[in-house]
Amino acid sequence: MADKITVAGVSVDTRHWVGGQRVASVDTFTDTSPIDGSALGEIARGGPAEAQAAVAAARAAFPSWAATPRAERARLLHAIADGVEKRIEELAIVETTDNGALLRSHRRGVMPRVAHNFRFFADWLLTLEHEDFETRGHSNHVSWDPAGPCVLITPWNAPLMLATWKVAPALAAGNTVILKPAEWSPLTASLLADIAAEAGLPAGVLNVVQGYGAEIGDALTSHPDVRRISFTGSVPTAKRIAASAAANLTPLSLELGGKSPLLVFADANLELAVDLAVEQYDNAGQVCLAGTRLLVEDSVAEEFTRRFVAKAGALRQGDPRDEATDIGPNIHPRQLEKIDGFVQRAIAEGARTVIGGHRRDGQFYAPTLLTDVAQDSEVVQEEVFGPVLTLQTFADEEEGVRLANDTRFGLAATLATGDPERAERVTAQLVAGTVWVNCFFVRDLQAPFGGSRLSGVGREGGTWSFDFYCDLKNTVTAPKGFKDHG
């Protein structure tokens, strides 16, 4: 196996990063590009031995890193952000090649957000405090103590952004990290290891191990020295991780799937509502937050559909490296097969295809809108994770809310209305971790993020991230009892 491969002119190390060193494995797996199906290279495929080594390195580095003053930890996180910003173009082209998302989005939004993740949590760390309070004359002081080695398992749809959303607060909190990227998009995690090392992060504080969940993931999540596990991905995988972690009572943060509604009321700005709906095809529909269930009030449904078809029809699907492309490929042939399976079963059950409903050459799936779908049908109730939307109508506010909440998920919801009182009334009833009113995908790192029901466990963001990645301590001190040192 070659130690390094060249991807779009960028050198990427294919080995793990453990204890400040590159570590090879006997076995490998092939990483392919969804753009054209070409093999990018053979990647080190870790197992229990690599998991053990990574946890041991993180455990060894933990005492020193936990004792590092906040200001120094913050400085190093800012140095990592500097390194990211210097390599935005390289990171963008490698990630586009690896996972098929739009290059223009990586350049202008995603990679700058990666740097911001580090800067935000570095700065938040320096302001993290709870005002002291008294209990019958005794003082109470709340502190956030580093928890220990953290296993962070990240998805393939936004690899580096979602990885650093976890890595940055975990490191800021004084923990050491074992990052396990998705096997379908591992490359930018390897580049992050290089950037962190160049920034001066001590050996063992950040470790990156690659491989399959059943081989290395289980060994990491069941390890007794791991003190936190954060996972973004599917519900079935989360259940396996939770079962694995249960023996050690390792705390979990789980950000899982969604089947989010996009509610359009008759009083909404219809042009805005259509724009919001078409935006749900972003990243070829591979967005957990996407409002894939369009719920439109009866009286405007026909006009909404007409405008939607026209707007969606103007989307350009093709090579994600082309600035003019709006929708790129889906990540993997298996994912494409899954998407098409959902659509074809829905059609067989009586769903009507308004647009799309078929594959295109390569790993592309046509943007699809299905109507005449039953509320209890698979395509309405289960996450497709592709460019597939359903459209249902409702007669009044009560029915709209009922349909919106009628799934096992509760990650997000989007609401289009021109009535602020209705917005307040409806959002209060929606089961979701995030609700957007007349907007979509506006996320501030100081806000809590997570899902309800099967969409997840816990919240991260701002102080909530530190609450998860730390052991909170309350110190109660009596007003008397100290010797007089005067």
CSV table of C-alpha atoms in Angstrom, one decimal:
chain,number,residue,atom,x,y,z
A,1,MET,CA,0.0,0.0,0.0
A,2,ALA,CA,1.3,3.4,-0.9
A,3,ASP,CA,1.7,5.7,2.1
A,4,LYS,CA,0.4,8.6,0.1
A,5,ILE,CA,-1.9,9.2,-2.8
A,6,THR,CA,-2.4,12.3,-5.0
A,7,VAL,CA,-6.0,13.5,-5.2
A,8,ALA,CA,-6.7,16.4,-7.6
A,9,GLY,CA,-3.0,17.4,-7.2
A,10,VAL,CA,-3.1,17.2,-3.4
A,11,SER,CA,-0.9,14.7,-1.5
A,12,VAL,CA,-3.0,12.8,1.1
A,13,ASP,CA,-1.5,10.3,3.6
A,14,THR,CA,-3.5,7.0,3.6
A,15,ARG,CA,-2.3,5.8,7.0
A,16,HIS,CA,-3.8,6.4,10.4
A,17,TRP,CA,-2.5,9.1,12.7
A,18,VAL,CA,-1.9,7.8,16.2
A,19,GLY,CA,0.2,9.3,18.9
A,20,GLY,CA,1.7,11.9,16.6
A,21,GLN,CA,2.9,9.3,14.0
A,22,ARG,CA,1.6,7.8,10.8
A,23,VAL,CA,0.7,4.1,11.3
A,24,ALA,CA,0.0,1.6,8.5
A,25,SER,CA,-2.3,-1.4,8.6
A,26,VAL,CA,-2.0,-4.8,7.0
A,27,ASP,CA,-5.4,-4.5,5.5
A,28,THR,CA,-6.8,-1.7,3.3
A,29,PHE,CA,-10.0,-0.6,1.7
A,30,THR,CA,-10.6,1.2,-1.6
A,31,ASP,CA,-11.8,4.8,-1.6
A,32,THR,CA,-13.6,5.8,-4.8
A,33,SER,CA,-14.9,9.1,-6.1
A,34,PRO,CA,-18.6,9.4,-6.7
A,35,ILE,CA,-18.0,11.8,-9.6
A,36,ASP,CA,-16.8,9.1,-11.9
A,37,GLY,CA,-16.5,5.9,-9.8
A,38,SER,CA,-12.7,6.0,-10.1
A,39,ALA,CA,-10.5,4.5,-7.4
A,40,LEU,CA,-8.7,7.2,-5.4
A,41,GLY,CA,-6.5,4.9,-3.5
A,42,GLU,CA,-6.1,2.2,-0.9
A,43,ILE,CA,-6.7,3.4,2.7
A,44,ALA,CA,-5.4,1.9,5.9
A,45,ARG,CA,-8.1,-0.4,7.3
A,46,GLY,CA,-7.9,-0.5,11.1
A,47,GLY,CA,-9.3,-3.0,13.5
A,48,PRO,CA,-9.1,-3.8,17.2
A,49,ALA,CA,-5.3,-3.4,17.3
A,50,GLU,CA,-5.4,0.1,15.8
A,51,ALA,CA,-8.3,1.0,18.1
A,52,GLN,CA,-6.4,-0.1,21.2
A,53,ALA,CA,-3.3,1.9,20.1
A,54,ALA,CA,-5.3,5.0,19.4
A,55,VAL,CA,-7.1,4.9,22.8
A,56,ALA,CA,-3.8,4.2,24.5
A,57,ALA,CA,-2.3,7.3,22.8
A,58,ALA,CA,-5.2,9.5,23.8
A,59,ARG,CA,-5.2,8.2,27.3
A,60,ALA,CA,-1.4,8.9,27.7
A,61,ALA,CA,-1.8,12.4,26.3
A,62,PHE,CA,-4.8,13.3,28.4
A,63,PRO,CA,-3.3,14.4,31.7
A,64,SER,CA,-1.0,16.9,30.1
A,65,TRP,CA,-3.6,18.3,27.7
A,66,ALA,CA,-6.3,18.5,30.5
A,67,ALA,CA,-3.8,20.5,32.6
A,68,THR,CA,-3.0,22.9,29.7
A,69,PRO,CA,-4.3,26.4,30.6
A,70,ARG,CA,-7.4,27.4,28.7
A,71,ALA,CA,-5.6,30.3,27.0
A,72,GLU,CA,-3.0,27.9,25.5
A,73,ARG,CA,-5.7,25.4,24.4
A,74,ALA,CA,-7.5,28.3,22.7
A,75,ARG,CA,-4.3,29.5,21.0
A,76,LEU,CA,-3.7,26.1,19.5
A,77,LEU,CA,-7.2,25.8,18.2
A,78,HIS,CA,-6.8,29.2,16.5
A,79,ALA,CA,-3.6,27.9,15.0
A,80,ILE,CA,-5.5,24.9,13.6
A,81,ALA,CA,-8.0,27.3,12.1
A,82,ASP,CA,-5.2,29.3,10.6
A,83,GLY,CA,-3.9,26.1,9.0
A,84,VAL,CA,-7.4,25.3,7.6
A,85,GLU,CA,-7.7,28.7,6.1
A,86,LYS,CA,-4.3,28.4,4.4
A,87,ARG,CA,-5.4,25.1,2.8
A,88,ILE,CA,-9.1,25.9,1.9
A,89,GLU,CA,-8.6,25.2,-1.8
A,90,GLU,CA,-6.8,21.9,-1.2
A,91,LEU,CA,-9.4,20.8,1.4
A,92,ALA,CA,-12.2,21.8,-0.9
A,93,ILE,CA,-11.1,20.0,-4.0
A,94,VAL,CA,-10.1,16.8,-2.0
A,95,GLU,CA,-13.5,16.7,-0.3
A,96,THR,CA,-15.4,17.3,-3.5
A,97,THR,CA,-13.5,14.5,-5.2
A,98,ASP,CA,-14.1,12.2,-2.2
A,99,ASN,CA,-17.8,12.8,-1.5
A,100,GLY,CA,-19.2,14.6,-4.6
A,101,ALA,CA,-20.5,17.7,-2.9
A,102,LEU,CA,-20.3,21.0,-4.8
A,103,LEU,CA,-16.8,22.5,-5.0
A,104,ARG,CA,-18.2,26.0,-4.9
A,105,SER,CA,-20.0,25.2,-1.6
A,106,HIS,CA,-16.8,23.8,-0.2
A,107,ARG,CA,-14.8,26.8,-1.2
A,108,ARG,CA,-17.2,29.5,-0.1
A,109,GLY,CA,-19.1,28.0,2.8
A,110,VAL,CA,-18.0,24.6,4.2
A,111,MET,CA,-14.3,25.0,4.6
A,112,PRO,CA,-14.5,28.5,6.0
A,113,ARG,CA,-17.0,27.0,8.5
A,114,VAL,CA,-14.5,24.4,9.4
A,115,ALA,CA,-12.1,27.1,10.5
A,116,HIS,CA,-14.9,28.9,12.3
A,117,ASN,CA,-15.7,25.7,14.3
A,118,PHE,CA,-12.2,25.9,15.8
A,119,ARG,CA,-12.3,29.7,16.4
A,120,PHE,CA,-15.7,29.6,17.9
A,121,PHE,CA,-15.1,27.0,20.5
A,122,ALA,CA,-11.6,28.4,21.3
A,123,ASP,CA,-13.3,31.8,22.1
A,124,TRP,CA,-16.2,30.2,23.9
A,125,LEU,CA,-13.8,28.3,26.1
A,126,LEU,CA,-12.4,31.6,27.4
A,127,THR,CA,-15.8,32.9,28.4
A,128,LEU,CA,-17.2,29.6,29.9
A,129,GLU,CA,-18.3,30.3,33.4
A,130,HIS,CA,-21.3,30.0,35.7
A,131,GLU,CA,-22.0,32.7,38.2
A,132,ASP,CA,-21.2,31.6,41.8
A,133,PHE,CA,-24.3,31.4,44.1
A,134,GLU,CA,-24.9,30.9,47.8
A,135,THR,CA,-26.8,28.3,49.7
A,136,ARG,CA,-27.4,29.2,53.4
A,137,GLY,CA,-24.2,31.2,53.4
A,138,HIS,CA,-22.2,28.5,51.6
A,139,SER,CA,-20.7,29.4,48.2
A,140,ASN,CA,-21.3,27.2,45.1
A,141,HIS,CA,-18.8,27.2,42.2
A,142,VAL,CA,-19.5,25.3,39.0
A,143,SER,CA,-16.6,24.1,36.9
A,144,TRP,CA,-16.2,22.1,33.7
A,145,ASP,CA,-13.6,19.3,34.1
A,146,PRO,CA,-12.2,17.5,31.0
A,147,ALA,CA,-13.7,14.0,30.8
A,148,GLY,CA,-11.0,12.0,29.1
A,149,PRO,CA,-10.5,10.3,25.7
A,150,CYS,CA,-13.4,10.9,23.3
A,151,VAL,CA,-14.4,8.8,20.3
A,152,LEU,CA,-15.9,10.8,17.5
A,153,ILE,CA,-17.6,9.0,14.6
A,154,THR,CA,-18.5,11.1,11.7
A,155,PRO,CA,-20.6,10.8,8.5
A,156,TRP,CA,-19.8,11.0,4.8
A,157,ASN,CA,-22.2,13.8,3.7
A,158,ALA,CA,-20.2,16.7,5.2
A,159,PRO,CA,-17.1,15.0,6.4
A,160,LEU,CA,-14.8,17.7,7.6
A,161,MET,CA,-17.4,20.2,8.7
A,162,LEU,CA,-19.2,17.7,10.9
A,163,ALA,CA,-15.9,16.2,12.2
A,164,THR,CA,-14.6,19.5,13.4
A,165,TRP,CA,-18.1,20.4,14.9
A,166,LYS,CA,-17.1,17.6,17.3
A,167,VAL,CA,-13.3,17.8,17.4
A,168,ALA,CA,-13.2,21.5,18.2
A,169,PRO,CA,-15.3,21.5,21.4
A,170,ALA,CA,-13.8,18.2,22.6
A,171,LEU,CA,-10.3,19.6,22.3
A,172,ALA,CA,-11.3,22.9,23.7
A,173,ALA,CA,-12.7,21.2,26.8
A,174,GLY,CA,-9.3,19.6,27.5
A,175,ASN,CA,-10.1,16.1,26.1
A,176,THR,CA,-8.1,14.0,23.8
A,177,VAL,CA,-9.8,12.6,20.6
A,178,ILE,CA,-10.0,9.5,18.5
A,179,LEU,CA,-11.7,10.6,15.2
A,180,LYS,CA,-13.1,7.8,13.1
A,181,PRO,CA,-14.3,9.2,9.7
A,182,ALA,CA,-16.7,7.5,7.4
A,183,GLU,CA,-15.1,4.9,5.1
A,184,TRP,CA,-16.8,6.5,2.1
A,185,SER,CA,-15.1,9.9,2.6
A,186,PRO,CA,-12.0,9.6,4.8
A,187,LEU,CA,-9.5,11.9,3.1
A,188,THR,CA,-10.0,15.3,4.7
A,189,ALA,CA,-9.7,13.8,8.1
A,190,SER,CA,-6.2,12.7,7.2
A,191,LEU,CA,-5.4,16.2,6.1
A,192,LEU,CA,-6.8,17.6,9.4
A,193,ALA,CA,-4.3,15.5,11.2
A,194,ASP,CA,-1.5,17.1,9.2
A,195,ILE,CA,-2.9,20.6,9.9
A,196,ALA,CA,-3.2,19.9,13.7
A,197,ALA,CA,0.4,18.6,13.9
A,198,GLU,CA,1.7,21.6,12.0
A,199,ALA,CA,-0.2,23.9,14.4
A,200,GLY,CA,1.7,22.4,17.3
A,201,LEU,CA,-1.0,20.2,18.8
A,202,PRO,CA,0.8,17.7,21.1
A,203,ALA,CA,1.1,14.1,20.0
A,204,GLY,CA,-1.8,11.9,21.0
A,205,VAL,CA,-4.2,14.8,21.6
A,206,LEU,CA,-5.8,14.1,18.2
A,207,ASN,CA,-5.8,10.7,16.6
A,208,VAL,CA,-7.4,9.6,13.3
A,209,VAL,CA,-8.2,6.0,12.6
A,210,GLN,CA,-9.8,4.7,9.4
A,211,GLY,CA,-11.8,1.6,8.6
A,212,TYR,CA,-15.2,-0.1,8.9
A,213,GLY,CA,-17.6,0.4,11.8
A,214,ALA,CA,-17.9,-3.3,12.5
A,215,GLU,CA,-14.1,-3.7,12.7
A,216,ILE,CA,-12.7,-0.7,14.3
A,217,GLY,CA,-15.8,1.2,15.4
A,218,ASP,CA,-17.0,-1.5,17.7
A,219,ALA,CA,-13.5,-1.8,19.3
A,220,LEU,CA,-13.5,2.0,20.0
A,221,THR,CA,-17.1,2.3,21.3
A,222,SER,CA,-16.7,-0.6,23.7
A,223,HIS,CA,-13.3,0.4,25.1
A,224,PRO,CA,-13.4,1.0,28.9
A,225,ASP,CA,-11.0,4.0,28.7
A,226,VAL,CA,-13.2,6.0,26.4
A,227,ARG,CA,-15.2,8.6,28.3
A,228,ARG,CA,-17.4,10.2,25.6
A,229,ILE,CA,-18.8,9.0,22.3
A,230,SER,CA,-20.3,11.4,19.8
A,231,PHE,CA,-21.9,9.9,16.6
A,232,THR,CA,-23.6,11.4,13.6
A,233,GLY,CA,-25.3,8.9,11.3
A,234,SER,CA,-28.1,6.4,11.0
A,235,VAL,CA,-30.5,5.1,13.7
A,236,PRO,CA,-29.5,1.4,13.3
A,237,THR,CA,-25.8,2.2,13.7
A,238,ALA,CA,-26.6,4.4,16.7
A,239,LYS,CA,-28.4,1.5,18.4
A,240,ARG,CA,-25.3,-0.7,17.9
A,241,ILE,CA,-23.1,2.0,19.3
A,242,ALA,CA,-25.4,2.5,22.3
A,243,ALA,CA,-25.4,-1.2,23.0
A,244,SER,CA,-21.6,-1.3,22.7
A,245,ALA,CA,-21.2,1.7,25.1
A,246,ALA,CA,-23.7,0.4,27.7
A,247,ALA,CA,-21.2,-2.0,29.4
A,248,ASN,CA,-19.1,1.0,30.4
A,249,LEU,CA,-22.0,3.5,30.8
A,250,THR,CA,-20.1,5.7,28.4
A,251,PRO,CA,-22.1,8.9,27.8
A,252,LEU,CA,-23.3,9.4,24.3
A,253,SER,CA,-24.3,12.2,22.0
A,254,LEU,CA,-26.2,11.0,19.0
A,255,GLU,CA,-27.3,13.1,16.0
A,256,LEU,CA,-29.3,10.8,13.8
A,257,GLY,CA,-31.7,10.8,10.9
A,258,GLY,CA,-34.6,13.0,10.0
A,259,LYS,CA,-37.8,13.1,8.1
A,260,SER,CA,-38.4,16.7,8.5
A,261,PRO,CA,-41.6,18.6,7.3
A,262,LEU,CA,-41.7,21.8,5.3
A,263,LEU,CA,-45.1,23.4,6.1
A,264,VAL,CA,-46.4,25.9,3.6
A,265,PHE,CA,-49.5,27.9,4.6
A,266,ALA,CA,-51.7,29.8,2.2
A,267,ASP,CA,-50.6,33.1,3.8
A,268,ALA,CA,-46.9,32.4,3.0
A,269,ASN,CA,-44.8,34.3,0.4
A,270,LEU,CA,-45.2,31.6,-2.2
A,271,GLU,CA,-42.0,32.5,-4.1
A,272,LEU,CA,-40.0,32.2,-0.8
A,273,ALA,CA,-41.8,28.9,0.0
A,274,VAL,CA,-40.9,27.5,-3.4
A,275,ASP,CA,-37.2,28.6,-3.0
A,276,LEU,CA,-37.1,26.9,0.4
A,277,ALA,CA,-38.6,23.7,-1.0
A,278,VAL,CA,-36.2,23.5,-3.9
A,279,GLU,CA,-33.3,24.1,-1.5
A,280,GLN,CA,-34.0,20.7,0.0
A,281,TYR,CA,-32.2,19.1,-3.0
A,282,ASP,CA,-29.0,20.6,-1.6
A,283,ASN,CA,-26.0,18.1,-1.6
A,284,ALA,CA,-28.1,15.7,-3.8
A,285,GLY,CA,-30.6,15.4,-0.9
A,286,GLN,CA,-27.9,14.0,1.4
A,287,VAL,CA,-28.7,16.3,4.3
A,288,CYS,CA,-30.2,15.0,7.5
A,289,LEU,CA,-32.0,18.3,8.2
A,290,ALA,CA,-33.7,18.4,4.8
A,291,GLY,CA,-37.4,19.2,4.8
A,292,THR,CA,-38.2,16.2,2.6
A,293,ARG,CA,-41.9,16.2,3.4
A,294,LEU,CA,-43.6,19.1,1.7
A,295,LEU,CA,-46.9,19.9,3.4
A,296,VAL,CA,-48.9,22.5,1.5
A,297,GLU,CA,-52.2,24.1,2.3
A,298,ASP,CA,-54.9,22.9,-0.1
A,299,SER,CA,-55.8,26.3,-1.5
A,300,VAL,CA,-52.2,27.1,-2.8
A,301,ALA,CA,-51.1,23.5,-3.5
A,302,GLU,CA,-51.7,23.7,-7.3
A,303,GLU,CA,-49.9,27.0,-7.7
A,304,PHE,CA,-47.1,25.9,-5.4
A,305,THR,CA,-46.5,22.8,-7.4
A,306,ARG,CA,-46.5,24.6,-10.7
A,307,ARG,CA,-43.8,27.1,-9.5
A,308,PHE,CA,-41.8,24.3,-7.8
A,309,VAL,CA,-41.7,22.2,-11.0
A,310,ALA,CA,-40.4,25.3,-13.0
A,311,LYS,CA,-37.8,26.1,-10.4
A,312,ALA,CA,-36.6,22.6,-9.9
A,313,GLY,CA,-36.5,22.1,-13.6
A,314,ALA,CA,-33.9,24.8,-13.9
A,315,LEU,CA,-31.4,23.0,-11.6
A,316,ARG,CA,-28.3,21.8,-13.3
A,317,GLN,CA,-27.1,18.3,-12.3
A,318,GLY,CA,-23.6,17.3,-13.2
A,319,ASP,CA,-19.9,17.5,-12.3
A,320,PRO,CA,-19.7,19.1,-8.8
A,321,ARG,CA,-16.4,20.7,-9.8
A,322,ASP,CA,-18.2,22.9,-12.3
A,323,GLU,CA,-19.3,26.3,-10.9
A,324,ALA,CA,-22.6,26.1,-12.8
A,325,THR,CA,-23.6,22.7,-11.2
A,326,ASP,CA,-26.4,22.8,-8.6
A,327,ILE,CA,-26.7,19.1,-7.8
A,328,GLY,CA,-23.8,16.6,-7.8
A,329,PRO,CA,-23.7,12.8,-7.6
A,330,ASN,CA,-24.8,10.6,-4.7
A,331,ILE,CA,-22.0,9.2,-2.6
A,332,HIS,CA,-21.9,5.5,-3.5
A,333,PRO,CA,-23.6,2.9,-5.7
A,334,ARG,CA,-25.1,1.3,-2.7
A,335,GLN,CA,-26.7,4.6,-1.7
A,336,LEU,CA,-28.0,5.1,-5.2
A,337,GLU,CA,-29.6,1.7,-5.1
A,338,LYS,CA,-31.2,2.5,-1.8
A,339,ILE,CA,-32.7,5.8,-3.2
A,340,ASP,CA,-34.1,4.2,-6.3
A,341,GLY,CA,-35.5,1.4,-4.2
A,342,PHE,CA,-37.5,3.8,-2.1
A,343,VAL,CA,-38.8,5.6,-5.3
A,344,GLN,CA,-39.8,2.5,-7.2
A,345,ARG,CA,-41.6,0.9,-4.3
A,346,ALA,CA,-43.5,4.1,-3.7
A,347,ILE,CA,-44.5,4.2,-7.4
A,348,ALA,CA,-45.6,0.6,-7.2
A,349,GLU,CA,-47.8,1.5,-4.3
A,350,GLY,CA,-49.5,4.3,-6.2
A,351,ALA,CA,-47.4,7.3,-5.8
A,352,ARG,CA,-47.4,9.8,-8.8
A,353,THR,CA,-44.1,11.1,-10.1
A,354,VAL,CA,-44.3,14.9,-10.6
A,355,ILE,CA,-40.6,15.2,-11.6
A,356,GLY,CA,-37.7,12.8,-11.7
A,357,GLY,CA,-38.2,9.2,-10.4
A,358,HIS,CA,-35.2,7.7,-12.2
A,359,ARG,CA,-31.4,7.3,-12.2
A,360,ARG,CA,-29.2,9.2,-14.6
A,361,ASP,CA,-25.8,8.1,-15.9
A,362,GLY,CA,-23.2,7.4,-13.3
A,363,GLN,CA,-24.0,8.0,-9.6
A,364,PHE,CA,-26.7,10.7,-10.3
A,365,TYR,CA,-30.3,10.5,-9.3
A,366,ALA,CA,-32.8,12.9,-10.9
A,367,PRO,CA,-34.4,15.4,-8.5
A,368,THR,CA,-37.7,13.8,-7.7
A,369,LEU,CA,-41.1,14.9,-6.3
A,370,LEU,CA,-43.7,12.3,-5.5
A,371,THR,CA,-47.3,13.0,-4.7
A,372,ASP,CA,-50.4,10.8,-4.0
A,373,VAL,CA,-48.5,9.2,-1.1
A,374,ALA,CA,-50.1,7.8,2.0
A,375,GLN,CA,-49.1,9.1,5.4
A,376,ASP,CA,-48.1,5.7,6.6
A,377,SER,CA,-46.1,4.8,3.4
A,378,GLU,CA,-42.4,3.9,3.6
A,379,VAL,CA,-41.4,6.9,1.5
A,380,VAL,CA,-43.2,9.3,3.9
A,381,GLN,CA,-42.0,7.7,7.1
A,382,GLU,CA,-38.4,6.6,6.4
A,383,GLU,CA,-35.3,8.6,5.6
A,384,VAL,CA,-34.3,8.3,1.9
A,385,PHE,CA,-31.2,10.5,2.1
A,386,GLY,CA,-31.3,11.4,-1.6
A,387,PRO,CA,-32.9,14.0,-3.9
A,388,VAL,CA,-36.5,12.8,-3.2
A,389,LEU,CA,-39.3,14.9,-1.8
A,390,THR,CA,-42.9,14.1,-1.2
A,391,LEU,CA,-45.8,16.5,-1.4
A,392,GLN,CA,-49.0,16.2,0.7
A,393,THR,CA,-51.8,18.7,1.3
A,394,PHE,CA,-53.6,19.8,4.4
A,395,ALA,CA,-56.9,21.6,5.0
A,396,ASP,CA,-56.1,23.6,8.1
A,397,GLU,CA,-53.5,24.4,10.7
A,398,GLU,CA,-54.5,21.5,12.9
A,399,GLU,CA,-54.1,19.0,10.2
A,400,GLY,CA,-50.8,20.5,9.0
A,401,VAL,CA,-49.3,20.2,12.5
A,402,ARG,CA,-50.7,16.6,12.9
A,403,LEU,CA,-49.1,15.5,9.6
A,404,ALA,CA,-45.8,17.3,10.4
A,405,ASN,CA,-45.4,15.5,13.8
A,406,ASP,CA,-46.6,12.1,12.5
A,407,THR,CA,-43.2,10.3,12.2
A,408,ARG,CA,-40.7,8.6,14.5
A,409,PHE,CA,-38.3,11.4,13.9
A,410,GLY,CA,-37.9,15.0,15.2
A,411,LEU,CA,-34.7,16.6,13.9
A,412,ALA,CA,-35.9,19.8,12.2
A,413,ALA,CA,-38.9,21.5,10.7
A,414,THR,CA,-39.3,24.4,8.3
A,415,LEU,CA,-42.4,26.7,8.3
A,416,ALA,CA,-43.5,29.2,5.6
A,417,THR,CA,-46.1,31.7,6.7
A,418,GLY,CA,-46.9,35.4,6.6
A,419,ASP,CA,-48.6,35.4,10.0
A,420,PRO,CA,-46.2,35.9,13.0
A,421,GLU,CA,-48.9,34.7,15.4
A,422,ARG,CA,-49.4,31.5,13.4
A,423,ALA,CA,-45.6,31.0,13.3
A,424,GLU,CA,-45.4,31.3,17.1
A,425,ARG,CA,-48.4,29.0,17.6
A,426,VAL,CA,-47.3,26.3,15.1
A,427,THR,CA,-43.6,26.2,16.2
A,428,ALA,CA,-44.7,25.7,19.8
A,429,GLN,CA,-46.5,22.5,18.7
A,430,LEU,CA,-43.8,21.0,16.3
A,431,VAL,CA,-41.6,18.2,17.6
A,432,ALA,CA,-38.2,19.2,16.4
A,433,GLY,CA,-34.7,20.1,17.6
A,434,THR,CA,-34.6,23.1,15.2
A,435,VAL,CA,-37.4,25.0,13.6
A,436,TRP,CA,-36.8,27.5,10.8
A,437,VAL,CA,-39.5,30.1,10.0
A,438,ASN,CA,-39.3,31.5,6.5
A,439,CYS,CA,-35.7,30.4,6.2
A,440,PHE,CA,-33.6,27.2,6.1
A,441,PHE,CA,-30.2,26.0,7.3
A,442,VAL,CA,-29.3,29.1,9.4
A,443,ARG,CA,-27.1,27.6,12.2
A,444,ASP,CA,-25.3,29.5,14.9
A,445,LEU,CA,-22.7,27.5,16.9
A,446,GLN,CA,-24.0,29.0,20.2
A,447,ALA,CA,-27.4,27.5,19.7
A,448,PRO,CA,-28.3,24.0,20.9
A,449,PHE,CA,-28.4,21.4,18.1
A,450,GLY,CA,-29.8,17.9,18.1
A,451,GLY,CA,-33.0,15.9,17.6
A,452,SER,CA,-36.0,14.5,19.4
A,453,ARG,CA,-37.4,11.0,19.2
A,454,LEU,CA,-35.3,8.8,16.9
A,455,SER,CA,-33.4,11.8,15.6
A,456,GLY,CA,-31.0,11.8,18.5
A,457,VAL,CA,-29.9,12.0,22.1
A,458,GLY,CA,-28.5,15.2,23.6
A,459,ARG,CA,-27.7,18.6,22.4
A,460,GLU,CA,-24.4,20.2,21.3
A,461,GLY,CA,-23.4,23.7,20.5
A,462,GLY,CA,-22.2,26.6,22.7
A,463,THR,CA,-22.2,25.7,26.4
A,464,TRP,CA,-24.2,22.5,25.6
A,465,SER,CA,-21.1,21.1,23.9
A,466,PHE,CA,-19.0,21.7,27.0
A,467,ASP,CA,-21.7,20.2,29.2
A,468,PHE,CA,-21.4,17.0,27.2
A,469,TYR,CA,-17.6,16.9,26.7
A,470,CYS,CA,-16.9,17.7,30.4
A,471,ASP,CA,-17.7,16.4,33.8
A,472,LEU,CA,-19.5,19.2,35.5
A,473,LYS,CA,-18.4,19.8,39.1
A,474,ASN,CA,-20.1,21.9,41.8
A,475,THR,CA,-17.8,22.9,44.7
A,476,VAL,CA,-19.6,24.0,47.9
A,477,THR,CA,-17.5,25.9,50.4
A,478,ALA,CA,-18.5,26.7,54.0
A,479,PRO,CA,-18.1,30.3,55.2
A,480,LYS,CA,-15.9,29.1,58.1
A,481,GLY,CA,-13.4,26.3,58.7
A,482,PHE,CA,-10.2,27.6,57.1
A,483,LYS,CA,-7.3,28.3,59.4
A,484,ASP,CA,-6.3,31.9,59.9
A,485,HIS,CA,-3.2,32.4,57.8
A,486,GLY,CA,-3.0,36.1,58.7
